[in-house]
C-alpha cells in the first residue's frame, strides 16, 4: 500500500466522485493547489475555470462543461492505495517527512 493524494469533486447536483491524483504529496501553497484544481477540471473537460480558495484543502471553482455553467467543490486529502481500492485517511499522526 502507498499514500496518494486524492481530490473529492462535488458538482452542481451534489454528485461526488474521487480522483486519485497519483502523487504522494500536495504542495502547501495556494497557487500550486489552485493550478492543480484547474488542471483536474480541464482534464475532465471543463473550460473557463475560475478558482477560489476556501482553505488549503477546499477550493470552489466556476467553469463551463459542455456549454453548461458549473460550480464545483474540490476537497484535497490523502488515501492509502491498495491495488484498485482507495482508503481515505482522515487523520495522520506522527508523519516523518
PDB file of N, CA and C in Angstrom, residues 1-6 18 20 22 78-89:
ATOM      1  N   UNK A   1       0.843  -1.177   0.000  1.00  0.00           N
ATOM      2  CA  UNK A   1       0.000   0.000   0.000  1.00  0.00           C
ATOM      3  C   UNK A   1       0.887   1.238   0.000  1.00  0.00           C
ATOM      4  N   UNK A   2       0.367   2.281  -0.612  1.00  0.00           N
ATOM      5  CA  UNK A   2       1.098   3.544  -0.638  1.00  0.00           C
ATOM      6  C   UNK A   2       0.135   4.700  -0.440  1.00  0.00           C
ATOM      7  N   UNK A   3       0.658   5.828   0.049  1.00  0.00           N
ATOM      8  CA  UNK A   3      -0.157   7.023   0.258  1.00  0.00           C
ATOM      9  C   UNK A   3      -0.232   7.803  -1.048  1.00  0.00           C
ATOM     10  N   UNK A   4      -1.428   8.277  -1.372  1.00  0.00           N
ATOM     11  CA  UNK A   4      -1.635   9.082  -2.565  1.00  0.00           C
ATOM     12  C   UNK A   4      -2.563  10.250  -2.239  1.00  0.00           C
ATOM     13  N   UNK A   5      -2.364  11.354  -2.937  1.00  0.00           N
ATOM     14  CA  UNK A   5      -3.268  12.497  -2.789  1.00  0.00           C
ATOM     15  C   UNK A   5      -4.515  12.238  -3.629  1.00  0.00           C
ATOM     16  N   UNK A   6      -5.668  12.643  -3.098  1.00  0.00           N
ATOM     17  CA  UNK A   6      -6.919  12.484  -3.837  1.00  0.00           C
ATOM     18  C   UNK A   6      -7.678  13.812  -3.852  1.00  0.00           C
ATOM     19  N   UNK A  18     -14.350  10.674  -6.640  1.00  0.00           N
ATOM     20  CA  UNK A  18     -12.998  10.758  -6.092  1.00  0.00           C
ATOM     21  C   UNK A  18     -12.011  10.482  -7.207  1.00  0.00           C
ATOM     22  N   UNK A  20      -7.985   9.936  -7.995  1.00  0.00           N
ATOM     23  CA  UNK A  20      -6.644   9.656  -7.481  1.00  0.00           C
ATOM     24  C   UNK A  20      -5.677  10.542  -8.263  1.00  0.00           C
ATOM     25  N   UNK A  22      -2.527  10.522  -8.010  1.00  0.00           N
ATOM     26  CA  UNK A  22      -1.335   9.715  -8.281  1.00  0.00           C
ATOM     27  C   UNK A  22      -0.040  10.458  -7.951  1.00  0.00           C
ATOM     28  N   UNK A  78      -5.841  12.751   1.548  1.00  0.00           N
ATOM     29  CA  UNK A  78      -4.933  11.642   1.250  1.00  0.00           C
ATOM     30  C   UNK A  78      -5.636  10.316   1.472  1.00  0.00           C
ATOM     31  N   UNK A  79      -5.140   9.298   0.790  1.00  0.00           N
ATOM     32  CA  UNK A  79      -5.710   7.959   0.918  1.00  0.00           C
ATOM     33  C   UNK A  79      -4.589   6.932   0.786  1.00  0.00           C
ATOM     34  N   UNK A  80      -4.863   5.749   1.304  1.00  0.00           N
ATOM     35  CA  UNK A  80      -3.984   4.608   1.054  1.00  0.00           C
ATOM     36  C   UNK A  80      -4.503   3.915  -0.195  1.00  0.00           C
ATOM     37  N   UNK A  81      -3.612   3.658  -1.132  1.00  0.00           N
ATOM     38  CA  UNK A  81      -3.990   2.944  -2.346  1.00  0.00           C
ATOM     39  C   UNK A  81      -3.531   1.499  -2.200  1.00  0.00           C
ATOM     40  N   UNK A  82      -4.477   0.586  -2.322  1.00  0.00           N
ATOM     41  CA  UNK A  82      -4.175  -0.832  -2.283  1.00  0.00           C
ATOM     42  C   UNK A  82      -4.777  -1.473  -3.520  1.00  0.00           C
ATOM     43  N   UNK A  83      -3.948  -1.721  -4.529  1.00  0.00           N
ATOM     44  CA  UNK A  83      -4.473  -2.241  -5.799  1.00  0.00           C
ATOM     45  C   UNK A  83      -5.349  -1.195  -6.449  1.00  0.00           C
ATOM     46  N   UNK A  84      -6.613  -1.535  -6.689  1.00  0.00           N
ATOM     47  CA  UNK A  84      -7.541  -0.588  -7.320  1.00  0.00           C
ATOM     48  C   UNK A  84      -8.503   0.027  -6.304  1.00  0.00           C
ATOM     49  N   UNK A  85      -8.175  -0.068  -5.012  1.00  0.00           N
ATOM     50  CA  UNK A  85      -9.031   0.493  -3.959  1.00  0.00           C
ATOM     51  C   UNK A  85      -8.325   1.633  -3.249  1.00  0.00           C
ATOM     52  N   UNK A  86      -9.117   2.603  -2.807  1.00  0.00           N
ATOM     53  CA  UNK A  86      -8.608   3.727  -2.036  1.00  0.00           C
ATOM     54  C   UNK A  86      -9.258   3.729  -0.661  1.00  0.00           C
ATOM     55  N   UNK A  87      -8.443   3.943   0.369  1.00  0.00           N
ATOM     56  CA  UNK A  87      -8.924   4.031   1.735  1.00  0.00           C
ATOM     57  C   UNK A  87      -8.565   5.418   2.237  1.00  0.00           C
ATOM     58  N   UNK A  88      -9.565   6.309   2.314  1.00  0.00           N
ATOM     59  CA  UNK A  88      -9.304   7.693   2.682  1.00  0.00           C
ATOM     60  C   UNK A  88      -8.787   7.799   4.107  1.00  0.00           C
ATOM     61  N   UNK A  89      -7.745   8.610   4.270  1.00  0.00           N
ATOM     62  CA  UNK A  89      -7.152   8.851   5.580  1.00  0.00           C
ATOM     63  C   UNK A  89      -7.768  10.114   6.156  1.00  0.00           C
TER      64      UNK A  89
END
